[in-house]
Coordinates of C-alpha atoms in Angstrom, one line a residue:
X272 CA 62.1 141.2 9.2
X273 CA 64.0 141.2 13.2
X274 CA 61.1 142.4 14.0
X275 CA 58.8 139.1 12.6
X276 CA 61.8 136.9 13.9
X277 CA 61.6 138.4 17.3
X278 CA 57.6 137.7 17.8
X279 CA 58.4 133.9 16.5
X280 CA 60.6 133.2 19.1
X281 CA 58.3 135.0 21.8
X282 CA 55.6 132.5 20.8
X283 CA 57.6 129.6 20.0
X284 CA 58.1 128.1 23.6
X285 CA 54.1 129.1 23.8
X286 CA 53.5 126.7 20.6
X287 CA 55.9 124.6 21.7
X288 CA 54.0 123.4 25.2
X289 CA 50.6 123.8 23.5
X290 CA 51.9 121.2 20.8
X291 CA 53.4 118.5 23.7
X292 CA 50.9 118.9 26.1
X293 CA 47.8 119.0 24.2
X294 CA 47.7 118.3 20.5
X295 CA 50.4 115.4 20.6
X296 CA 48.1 113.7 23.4
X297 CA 44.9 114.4 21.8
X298 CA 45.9 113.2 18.3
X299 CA 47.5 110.0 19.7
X300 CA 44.3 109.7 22.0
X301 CA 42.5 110.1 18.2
X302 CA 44.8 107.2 16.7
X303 CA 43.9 105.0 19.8
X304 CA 40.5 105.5 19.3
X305 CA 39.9 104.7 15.7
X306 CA 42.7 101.7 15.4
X307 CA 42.0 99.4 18.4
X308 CA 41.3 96.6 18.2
X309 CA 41.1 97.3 14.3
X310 CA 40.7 100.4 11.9
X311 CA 37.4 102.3 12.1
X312 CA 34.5 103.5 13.9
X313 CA 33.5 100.8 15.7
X314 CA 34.5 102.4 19.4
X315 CA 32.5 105.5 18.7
X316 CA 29.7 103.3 17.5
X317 CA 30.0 101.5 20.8
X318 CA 29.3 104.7 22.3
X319 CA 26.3 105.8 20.8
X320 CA 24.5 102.8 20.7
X321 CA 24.9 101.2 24.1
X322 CA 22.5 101.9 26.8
X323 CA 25.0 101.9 29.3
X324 CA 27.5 104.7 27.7
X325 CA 24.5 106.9 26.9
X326 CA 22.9 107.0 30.3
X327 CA 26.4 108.1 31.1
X328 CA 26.5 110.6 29.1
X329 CA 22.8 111.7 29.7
X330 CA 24.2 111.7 33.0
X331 CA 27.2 114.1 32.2
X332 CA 25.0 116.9 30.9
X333 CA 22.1 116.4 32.9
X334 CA 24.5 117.1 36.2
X335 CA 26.2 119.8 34.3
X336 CA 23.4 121.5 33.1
X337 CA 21.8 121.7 36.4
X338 CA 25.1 122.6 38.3
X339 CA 24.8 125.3 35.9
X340 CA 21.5 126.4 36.6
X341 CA 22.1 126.9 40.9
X342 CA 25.0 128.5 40.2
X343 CA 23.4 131.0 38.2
X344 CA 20.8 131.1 40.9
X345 CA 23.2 131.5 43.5
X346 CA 25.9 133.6 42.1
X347 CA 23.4 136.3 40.8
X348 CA 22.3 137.4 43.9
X349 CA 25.9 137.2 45.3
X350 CA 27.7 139.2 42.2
X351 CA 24.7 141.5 42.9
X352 CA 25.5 142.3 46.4
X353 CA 29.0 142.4 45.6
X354 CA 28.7 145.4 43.5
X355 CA 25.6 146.9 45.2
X356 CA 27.2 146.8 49.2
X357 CA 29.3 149.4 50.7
X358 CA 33.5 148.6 50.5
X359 CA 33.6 146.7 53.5
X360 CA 31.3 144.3 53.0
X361 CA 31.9 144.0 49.4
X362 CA 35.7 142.7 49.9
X363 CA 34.0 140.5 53.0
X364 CA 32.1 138.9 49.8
X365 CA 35.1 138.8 47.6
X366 CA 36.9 137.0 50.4
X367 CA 34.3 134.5 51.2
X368 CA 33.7 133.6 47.3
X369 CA 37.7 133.3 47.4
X370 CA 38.0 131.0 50.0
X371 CA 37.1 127.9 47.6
X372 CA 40.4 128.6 45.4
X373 CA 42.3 128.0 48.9
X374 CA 41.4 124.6 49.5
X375 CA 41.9 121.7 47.5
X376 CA 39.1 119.9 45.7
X377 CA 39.7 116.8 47.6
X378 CA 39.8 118.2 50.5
X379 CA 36.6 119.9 50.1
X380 CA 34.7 117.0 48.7
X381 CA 35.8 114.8 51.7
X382 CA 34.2 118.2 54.1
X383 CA 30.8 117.8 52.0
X384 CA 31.0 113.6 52.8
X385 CA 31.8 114.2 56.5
X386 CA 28.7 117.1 56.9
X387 CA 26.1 115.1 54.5
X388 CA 26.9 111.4 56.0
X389 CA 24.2 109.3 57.7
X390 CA 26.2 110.3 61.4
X391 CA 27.0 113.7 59.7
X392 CA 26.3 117.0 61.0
X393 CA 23.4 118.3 58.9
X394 CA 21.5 114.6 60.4
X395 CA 23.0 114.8 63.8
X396 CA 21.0 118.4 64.0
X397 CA 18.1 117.5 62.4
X398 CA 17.6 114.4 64.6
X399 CA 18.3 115.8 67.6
X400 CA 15.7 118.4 67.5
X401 CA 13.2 116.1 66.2
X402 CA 12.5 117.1 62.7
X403 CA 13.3 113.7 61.4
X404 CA 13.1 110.3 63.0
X405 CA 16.0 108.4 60.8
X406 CA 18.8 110.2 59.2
X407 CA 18.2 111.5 55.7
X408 CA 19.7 110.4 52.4
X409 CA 22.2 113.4 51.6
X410 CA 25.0 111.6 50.2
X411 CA 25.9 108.8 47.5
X412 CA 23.2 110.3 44.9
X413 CA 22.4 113.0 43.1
X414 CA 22.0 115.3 46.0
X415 CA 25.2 115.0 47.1
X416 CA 27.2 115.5 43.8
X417 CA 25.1 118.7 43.1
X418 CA 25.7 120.4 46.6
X419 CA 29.6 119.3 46.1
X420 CA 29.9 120.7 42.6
X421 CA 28.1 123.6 42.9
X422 CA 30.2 124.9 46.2
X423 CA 33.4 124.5 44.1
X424 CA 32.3 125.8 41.2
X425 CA 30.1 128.8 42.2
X426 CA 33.2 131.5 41.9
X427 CA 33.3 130.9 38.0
X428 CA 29.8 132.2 38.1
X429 CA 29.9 134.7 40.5
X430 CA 33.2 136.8 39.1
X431 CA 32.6 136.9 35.4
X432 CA 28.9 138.4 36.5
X433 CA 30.7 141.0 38.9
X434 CA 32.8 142.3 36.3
X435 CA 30.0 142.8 34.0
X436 CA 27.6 144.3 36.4
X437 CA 30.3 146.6 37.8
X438 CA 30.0 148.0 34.2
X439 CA 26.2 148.6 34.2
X440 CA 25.2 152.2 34.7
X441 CA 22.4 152.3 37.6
X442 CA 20.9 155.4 35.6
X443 CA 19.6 152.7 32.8
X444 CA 17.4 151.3 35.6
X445 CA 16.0 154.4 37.4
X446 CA 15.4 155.8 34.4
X447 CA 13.1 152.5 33.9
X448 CA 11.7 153.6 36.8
X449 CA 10.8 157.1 36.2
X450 CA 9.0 156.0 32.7
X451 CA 6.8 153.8 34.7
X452 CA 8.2 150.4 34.7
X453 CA 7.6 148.4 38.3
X454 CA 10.7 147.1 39.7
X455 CA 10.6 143.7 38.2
X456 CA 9.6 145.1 34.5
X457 CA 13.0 147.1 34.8
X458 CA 15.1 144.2 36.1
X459 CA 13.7 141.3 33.2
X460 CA 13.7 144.3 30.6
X461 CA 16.6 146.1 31.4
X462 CA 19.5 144.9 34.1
X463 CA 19.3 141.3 33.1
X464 CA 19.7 141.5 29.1
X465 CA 22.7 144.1 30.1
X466 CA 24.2 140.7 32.8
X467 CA 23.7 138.3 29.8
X468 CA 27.2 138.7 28.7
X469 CA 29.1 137.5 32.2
X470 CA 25.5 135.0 32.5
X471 CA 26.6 133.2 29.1
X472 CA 30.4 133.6 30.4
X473 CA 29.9 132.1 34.0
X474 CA 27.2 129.6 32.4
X475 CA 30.2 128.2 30.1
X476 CA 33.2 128.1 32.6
X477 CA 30.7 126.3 35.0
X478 CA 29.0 124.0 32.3
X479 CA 32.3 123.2 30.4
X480 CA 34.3 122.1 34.0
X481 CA 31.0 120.5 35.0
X482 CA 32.0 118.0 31.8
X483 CA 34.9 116.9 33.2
X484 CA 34.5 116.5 36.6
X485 CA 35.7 113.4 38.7
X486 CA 36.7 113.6 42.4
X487 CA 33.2 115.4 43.5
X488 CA 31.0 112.8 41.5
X489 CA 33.4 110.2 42.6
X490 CA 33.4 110.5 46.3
X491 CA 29.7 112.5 46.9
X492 CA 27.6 110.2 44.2
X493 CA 26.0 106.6 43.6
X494 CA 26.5 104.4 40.9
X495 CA 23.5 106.0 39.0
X496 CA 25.2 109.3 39.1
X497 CA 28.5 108.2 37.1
X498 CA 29.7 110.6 34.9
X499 CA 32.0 110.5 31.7
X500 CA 35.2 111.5 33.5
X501 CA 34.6 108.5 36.2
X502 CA 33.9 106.2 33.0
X503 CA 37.1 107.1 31.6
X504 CA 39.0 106.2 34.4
X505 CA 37.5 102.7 35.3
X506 CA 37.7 101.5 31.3
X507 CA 41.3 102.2 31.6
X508 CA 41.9 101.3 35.3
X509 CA 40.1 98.3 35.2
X510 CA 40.0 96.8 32.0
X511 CA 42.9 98.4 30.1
X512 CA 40.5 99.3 27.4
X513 CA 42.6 102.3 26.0
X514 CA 40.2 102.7 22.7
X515 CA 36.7 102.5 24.0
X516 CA 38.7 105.5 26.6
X517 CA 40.2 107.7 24.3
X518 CA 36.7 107.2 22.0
X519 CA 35.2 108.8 25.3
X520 CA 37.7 111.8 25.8
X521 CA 37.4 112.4 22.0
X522 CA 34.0 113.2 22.8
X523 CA 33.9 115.0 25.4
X524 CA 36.4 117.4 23.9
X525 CA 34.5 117.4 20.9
X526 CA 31.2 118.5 22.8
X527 CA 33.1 120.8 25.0
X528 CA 34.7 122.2 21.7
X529 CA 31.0 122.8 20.0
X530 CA 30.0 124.3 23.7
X531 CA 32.7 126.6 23.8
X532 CA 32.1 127.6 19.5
X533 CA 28.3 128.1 20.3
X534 CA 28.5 130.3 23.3
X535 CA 31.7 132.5 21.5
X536 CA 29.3 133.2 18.2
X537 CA 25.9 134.3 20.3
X538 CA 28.6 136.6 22.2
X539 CA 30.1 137.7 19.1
X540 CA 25.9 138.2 17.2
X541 CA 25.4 140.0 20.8
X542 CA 28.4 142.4 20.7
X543 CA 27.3 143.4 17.0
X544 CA 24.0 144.1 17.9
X545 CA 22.6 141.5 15.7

């Protein structure tokens, strides 16, 4: 019985923050959403049957999903080096992949506006040794929030497939190898199945961020590149509309929720085999 009494007070002030700073937000955010301006569904209808709210959202998981995708393409060949490279160079790696986590997003994003600009230094190069005749178009589109987001967000991908390829035995692939399978037969058949735990890992820390992302899109993208977070924040800053808002959040945490349930069950089917 001391014993039971002692592990309720060790997770009490646990429960207690999780209760003030998430669930009592969330459910009033829920309470907003269904009764202004009157009891019902007509905010979440809103949603769903504008244009306007579901190119936004189209845009959400369109930029998510391929944020997702070059960071898999990038942080693959990074985790692999990582574990592959001799000890100096692998903690060179670790250090570099670090360096993101050291610098503030804002800061960051405003580095990726002053290098992409029209008078930026990727144009300033390019023109002066006569690749291109007018500076490109690198920034305020689509371009420009992808290079942003993936450069913060490539660590979640990179480390979650380091640990798991740190765990893979080199003897699987070799002995791939001596039973006749070509390089690339080996790696589809063999190394990459054994990465798909940290891929589906990394894939859902970058995808689920990606969601909810504001200062990158904000600063780096145009108007056709606004994305759910950046909606949320003009209803509210510029037309007080707390419901149509909290309708929004709702769903994002409810798709984020279903996300993070999908990707935990094929983990869980994998582990067992199934």
């Amino acid at each position: 019985m001391i014993a039971k009494l002692r592990s309720i007070w060790l997770v009490l002030p646990a429960v207690l923050l999780i209760g003030i700073c998430f669930i009592y937000p969330v459910a009033w955010l829920l309470q907003r959403s269904v009764s202004e301006p009157v009891w019902g569904l007509q905010n979440y209808a809103e949603i769903f049957t504008k244009s306007i709210y579901l190119g936004v959202l189209w845009n959400t998981v369109t930029i998510a999903g391929v944020t997702t995708l070059l960071c898999a393409l990038f942080g693959f060949p990074v985790a692999y080096s990582m574990v592959h490279s001799r000890p100096w160079l692998r903690k060179l790696l670790i250090f570099v992949v670090l360096i993101p986590f050291w610098t503030s997003i804002l800061v960051r994003s405003f580095a990726w506006l002053v290098i992409l600009q029209g008078g930026g230094i990727i144009n300033d190069f390019l023109t002066g040794v006569g690749l291109i005749a007018e500076p490109l178009e690198l920034v305020y589109n689509r371009l420009g929030v992808l290079l942003g987001m993936v450069q913060v967000l490539l660590p979640f991908m990179v480390f979650p497939l380091y640990s798991v390829m740190a765990r893979i035995d080199g003897s699987y692939v070799k002995a791939a190898t001596n039973l006749g399978a070509n390089p690339i037969r080996a790696f589809f058949r063999i190394y990459l199945p054994l990465c798909l735990p940290g891929l589906l890992t990394g894939a859902m820390l970058v995808f689920i961020i990606s969601l909810g992302y504001f200062i990158t899109p904000a600063l780096l993208g145009g108007r056709g590149d606004i994305m759910i977070a950046q909606l949320i924040f003009e209803r509210i800053d510029e037309f007080g509309d707390w419901a149509l808002a909290s309708a929004l959040a709702i769903v994002l945490l409810v798709g984020t929720a279903l996300l993070f349930g999908f990707v935990s069950l094929l983990l869980k089917l994998r582990g067992k085999g199934v």
